[in-house]
Short mmCIF file of C-alpha atoms in Angstrom, two decimals:
data_model
loop_
_atom_site.label_atom_id
_atom_site.label_comp_id
_atom_site.label_asym_id
_atom_site.label_seq_id
_atom_site.Cartn_x
_atom_site.Cartn_y
_atom_site.Cartn_z
CA MET A 35 61.75 80.79 152.50
CA ASP A 36 63.58 81.77 155.70
CA VAL A 37 65.98 79.34 157.36
CA GLU A 38 66.50 79.61 161.09
CA LEU A 39 69.71 78.39 162.73
CA ILE A 40 70.16 77.53 166.38
CA THR A 41 73.63 78.27 167.86
CA LEU A 42 75.23 76.49 170.76
CA PRO A 43 77.21 79.11 172.65
CA ALA A 44 80.34 78.22 174.61
CA ASN A 45 79.61 78.06 178.28
CA GLY A 46 82.42 76.00 179.79
CA ASN A 47 80.43 72.83 179.35
CA ASN A 48 81.81 72.19 175.87
CA GLY A 49 78.71 73.58 174.23
CA LYS A 50 76.16 71.25 175.79
CA SER A 51 73.57 73.96 176.59
CA ILE A 52 71.29 75.29 173.86
CA SER A 53 70.62 78.97 173.22
CA ASN A 54 67.15 80.03 172.29
CA ASP A 55 68.35 82.93 170.14
CA ARG A 56 67.23 82.55 166.56
CA ILE A 57 69.27 83.56 163.57
CA THR A 58 67.54 84.58 160.43
CA ALA A 59 68.88 84.66 156.92
CA GLU A 60 69.56 88.35 157.31
CA ASN A 61 71.63 88.30 160.46
CA GLY A 62 73.29 84.88 160.20
CA ALA A 63 75.93 85.96 157.72
CA ASP A 64 77.84 88.06 160.21
CA VAL A 65 77.69 85.69 163.16
CA THR A 66 80.93 84.11 164.28
CA CYS A 67 80.79 80.94 166.34
CA GLU A 68 82.60 81.08 169.61
CA VAL A 69 85.52 78.78 170.27
CA THR A 70 84.97 75.72 172.44
CA GLU A 71 87.47 73.87 174.64
CA ARG A 72 88.27 71.38 171.85
CA ASP A 73 88.94 73.90 169.11
CA SER A 74 92.60 74.08 170.06
CA LEU A 75 93.03 70.44 168.93
CA LEU A 76 91.87 71.20 165.39
CA LYS A 77 93.90 72.78 162.60
CA THR A 78 92.22 75.39 160.46
CA HIS A 79 92.99 75.55 156.73
CA ALA A 80 92.23 78.61 154.69
CA ALA A 81 89.82 77.84 151.90
CA GLY A 82 90.89 80.74 149.73
CA ASN A 83 89.00 80.90 146.50
CA GLN A 84 88.58 77.12 146.01
CA ASN A 85 84.79 77.08 146.39
CA GLY A 86 84.80 74.68 149.31
CA ASP A 87 87.44 72.20 148.02
CA ILE A 88 89.05 70.05 150.68
CA PRO A 89 92.47 71.53 151.53
CA VAL A 90 95.57 69.35 150.99
CA SER A 91 98.37 69.28 153.54
CA ASN A 92 102.06 69.73 152.66
CA SER A 93 102.85 66.14 153.62
CA ASP A 94 100.34 64.84 151.07
CA VAL A 95 101.91 66.97 148.37
CA GLU A 96 105.40 65.72 149.20
CA ALA A 97 104.21 62.10 149.17
CA GLN A 98 102.65 62.60 145.75
CA ARG A 99 105.86 64.11 144.41
CA THR A 100 107.88 61.19 145.81
CA VAL A 101 105.65 58.66 144.03
CA GLU A 102 105.90 60.58 140.76
CA ASN A 103 109.68 60.79 141.05
CA ALA A 104 109.90 57.06 141.80
CA HIS A 105 108.03 56.25 138.59
CA SER A 106 109.93 58.70 136.46
CA CYS A 107 113.45 57.95 137.87
CA PRO A 108 114.10 54.64 135.97
CA GLU A 109 112.80 56.15 132.75
CA SER A 110 114.92 59.25 133.09
CA THR A 111 118.01 57.19 134.01
CA ALA A 112 117.57 54.89 131.02
CA ARG A 113 117.02 57.87 128.76
CA ARG A 114 120.14 59.57 130.11
CA ILE A 115 122.27 56.43 129.60
CA TRP A 116 120.96 55.99 126.06
CA GLU A 117 121.75 59.61 125.26
CA GLU A 118 125.28 59.22 126.63
CA LEU A 119 125.86 56.04 124.61
CA ASN A 120 124.66 57.75 121.47
CA ASP A 121 126.91 60.69 122.06
CA THR A 122 129.35 61.32 119.20
CA PRO A 123 132.84 62.11 120.54
CA PHE A 124 134.13 61.90 116.97
CA SER A 125 132.53 62.35 113.61
CA LYS A 126 130.02 59.51 112.93
CA VAL A 127 131.47 57.45 115.81
CA ARG A 128 129.15 56.81 118.72
CA LEU A 129 130.23 56.08 122.27
CA TRP A 130 128.82 52.53 122.31
CA MET A 131 130.92 51.71 119.24
CA ILE A 132 134.06 52.81 121.09
CA LEU A 133 133.14 50.68 124.13
CA ILE A 134 132.60 47.56 122.00
CA PHE A 135 135.88 48.17 120.20
CA LEU A 136 137.76 48.48 123.51
CA LEU A 137 136.16 45.27 124.80
CA VAL A 138 137.24 43.38 121.68
CA ILE A 139 140.78 44.72 122.06
CA ILE A 140 140.97 43.59 125.71
CA VAL A 141 139.74 40.07 124.87
CA ALA A 142 142.22 39.82 121.98
CA ILE A 143 145.11 40.89 124.24
CA ILE A 144 144.18 38.27 126.85
CA LEU A 145 143.97 35.47 124.27
CA PHE A 146 147.23 36.53 122.66
CA SER A 147 148.99 36.57 126.05
CA LEU A 148 147.76 33.06 126.83
CA TRP A 149 148.99 31.82 123.46
CA ILE A 150 152.41 33.42 123.96
CA CYS A 151 152.73 31.84 127.40
CA SER A 152 151.85 28.39 126.07
CA VAL A 153 154.40 28.68 123.25
CA ILE A 154 157.27 30.16 125.24
CA HIS A 155 156.84 28.04 128.37
CA GLU A 156 159.12 25.02 128.42
CA ASP A 157 159.17 22.35 131.07
CA VAL A 158 162.75 22.05 132.26
CA ASP A 159 162.15 18.47 133.37
CA GLU A 160 161.23 17.47 129.82
CA LYS A 161 164.54 18.70 128.40
CA PHE A 162 167.35 16.21 128.76
CA ASP A 163 170.19 14.82 126.69
CA PRO A 164 169.87 11.02 126.28
CA SER A 165 173.54 10.77 125.28
CA LEU A 166 174.49 11.52 128.89
CA PHE A 167 172.68 8.43 130.16
CA GLN A 168 175.42 5.81 129.95
CA VAL A 169 175.52 4.04 133.32
CA PRO A 170 173.41 0.83 133.10
CA LEU A 171 171.17 -0.34 135.92
CA HIS A 172 169.52 -3.78 135.75
CA PHE A 173 166.55 -5.31 137.53
CA ASN A 174 165.65 -8.98 137.20
CA GLY A 175 162.49 -10.80 138.09
CA SER A 176 159.70 -13.07 136.95
CA PHE A 177 155.94 -13.20 136.56
CA GLN A 178 153.35 -15.79 135.70
CA LEU A 179 151.03 -16.06 132.69
CA PRO A 180 148.14 -18.17 134.01
CA ASN A 181 146.33 -18.34 130.67
CA GLN A 182 149.31 -19.64 128.68
CA VAL A 183 149.80 -23.36 128.18
CA PHE A 184 153.43 -24.35 128.36
CA THR A 185 154.73 -26.42 125.45
CA GLU A 186 158.10 -27.93 124.61
CA GLU A 187 158.74 -25.24 122.00
CA LEU A 188 158.82 -22.63 124.74
CA PHE A 189 161.93 -24.20 126.22
CA THR A 190 163.91 -22.85 123.28
CA LEU A 191 163.71 -19.12 122.72
CA SER A 192 164.64 -19.46 119.06
CA THR A 193 161.38 -21.16 118.10
CA ASN A 194 158.61 -19.15 116.48
CA GLU A 195 156.23 -19.64 119.39
CA SER A 196 158.84 -18.45 121.89
CA ILE A 197 159.84 -15.47 119.74
CA VAL A 198 156.24 -14.31 119.40
CA LEU A 199 155.52 -14.65 123.11
CA THR A 200 158.74 -13.05 124.32
CA THR A 201 158.41 -10.18 121.84
CA ASP A 202 154.87 -9.43 123.01
CA LEU A 203 155.95 -9.49 126.65
CA GLU A 204 158.96 -7.25 126.01
CA ASP A 205 156.80 -4.73 124.16
CA LYS A 206 154.30 -4.74 126.99
CA LEU A 207 156.97 -4.05 129.61
CA ALA A 208 158.64 -1.40 127.45
CA ASP A 209 155.39 0.47 126.81
CA LEU A 210 154.60 0.36 130.49
CA TYR A 211 157.87 1.95 131.61
CA ARG A 212 158.19 4.42 128.74
CA SER A 213 154.80 5.87 129.64
CA SER A 214 155.90 6.41 133.25
CA PRO A 215 156.47 10.14 133.98
CA ALA A 216 159.15 9.35 136.57
CA LEU A 217 161.00 6.48 134.89
CA GLY A 218 160.32 6.93 131.18
CA ARG A 219 163.44 8.94 130.34
CA TYR A 220 165.77 6.44 132.01
CA PHE A 221 164.26 3.27 130.56
CA SER A 222 166.35 1.50 127.92
CA LYS A 223 164.91 -1.93 127.21
CA ALA A 224 163.06 -4.96 128.57
CA GLU A 225 164.16 -8.50 127.80
CA VAL A 226 162.52 -11.86 128.46
CA TYR A 227 165.38 -14.35 128.57
CA SER A 228 163.61 -17.57 129.58
CA LEU A 229 160.21 -19.24 129.79
CA ARG A 230 159.63 -21.86 132.44
CA ASN A 231 156.99 -24.49 133.10
CA GLY A 232 154.14 -23.91 135.54
CA SER A 233 151.50 -21.92 133.60
CA VAL A 234 154.45 -20.33 131.81
CA ILE A 235 156.72 -18.34 134.10
CA ALA A 236 158.67 -15.66 132.24
CA ASP A 237 162.03 -14.45 133.51
CA TYR A 238 162.75 -10.89 132.51
CA GLN A 239 165.41 -8.23 132.78
CA LEU A 240 164.87 -4.47 132.78
CA THR A 241 167.67 -2.12 131.75
CA PHE A 242 167.82 1.55 132.65
CA LEU A 243 170.51 4.04 131.66
CA LEU A 244 171.59 6.71 134.16
CA PRO A 245 173.65 9.87 133.77
CA GLU A 246 176.99 9.41 135.46
CA GLU A 247 176.72 12.58 137.54
CA GLN A 248 173.40 11.57 139.14
CA GLN A 249 173.66 7.80 139.19
CA PHE A 250 173.91 7.39 142.97
CA GLU A 251 171.07 9.78 143.70
CA LEU A 252 168.83 8.10 141.13
CA GLN A 253 169.65 4.60 142.38
CA ASN A 254 168.60 5.55 145.90
CA PHE A 255 165.38 7.33 145.02
CA THR A 256 163.92 7.53 141.52
CA LEU A 257 165.31 4.21 140.25
CA SER A 258 165.34 2.27 143.48
CA ARG A 259 164.11 -1.31 143.33
CA GLU A 260 161.00 -0.41 145.31
CA MET A 261 160.07 2.34 142.86
CA VAL A 262 160.61 0.21 139.76
CA TYR A 263 158.76 -2.72 141.31
CA ASN A 264 155.78 -0.63 142.46
CA VAL A 265 155.39 0.99 139.05
CA LEU A 266 155.20 -2.40 137.37
CA ARG A 267 152.92 -3.93 139.99
CA GLN A 268 150.47 -1.02 139.95
CA SER A 269 150.34 -1.16 136.17
CA LEU A 270 149.55 -4.84 136.29
CA TYR A 271 146.70 -4.20 138.71
CA ASP A 272 145.39 -1.43 136.45
CA GLN A 273 145.79 -3.39 133.21
CA GLU A 274 142.73 -3.36 131.01
CA THR A 275 143.44 -6.82 129.65
CA ASP A 276 140.75 -9.35 130.42
CA GLY A 277 141.71 -11.89 133.07
CA SER A 278 141.19 -14.65 130.53
CA ALA A 279 143.35 -13.06 127.80
CA PRO A 280 146.50 -14.96 126.74
CA MET A 281 148.80 -12.04 127.64
CA TYR A 282 147.32 -11.50 131.09
CA ILE A 283 150.02 -11.26 133.79
CA TYR A 284 149.04 -12.33 137.27
CA PRO A 285 149.99 -9.34 139.49
CA ARG A 286 150.65 -11.35 142.64
CA SER A 287 153.15 -13.53 140.84
CA LEU A 288 155.46 -10.57 140.18
CA ARG A 289 159.00 -10.90 141.54
CA MET A 290 161.88 -8.45 141.26
CA PHE A 291 165.42 -8.38 142.59
#
């Protein structure tokens, strides 16, 4: 069966006219189509021996290679790292073993350094010689115990009731000042020397011992009346004792001179 082809020759009209020349199966093999005005916009790819396969541009090939490299890069990197870690710089000793050993050594050195610093470090302010504190400094005052009922036995400090009450008050004052970071080293004793009527008003005396070389400086600053008074007053405001407890000291009743 013969197949006839109709060609559209180039005529300046972009191939719109039709030629009546007929091409048979015998003569159509050697016919070359003429180039039209639009042929310059098209790119011709050589088919080679690919039996009509669609040609692939260089950009498509590069894109495919980029995708393949992107997928294979993490795997190759992980494989390379694993091979380096399993390298054997010494006999039967792998690299990852050496890294772990070095890490343990570094942590041990840091912990040992911290321990040495804590042992060797000494606070200069905490080192003092109590035998040098010989100059006495006294503060007197009073405070009220609103939950105590005054009795006749409290007039005399030698009675059992007075001894128990005064001892408890002295211990409370002593513990308060000994726990003070600023005044604790200078504190000597607290003494309650009288109990008066009016919800039991206790008269007290505080004794501090100062080193002779620093007595004037301490009296003007660290052991000034304002400092000693404020420490006691703040402690009374912060006291955890219930307001109804027998040993509760009313903070606003505090006096010092």
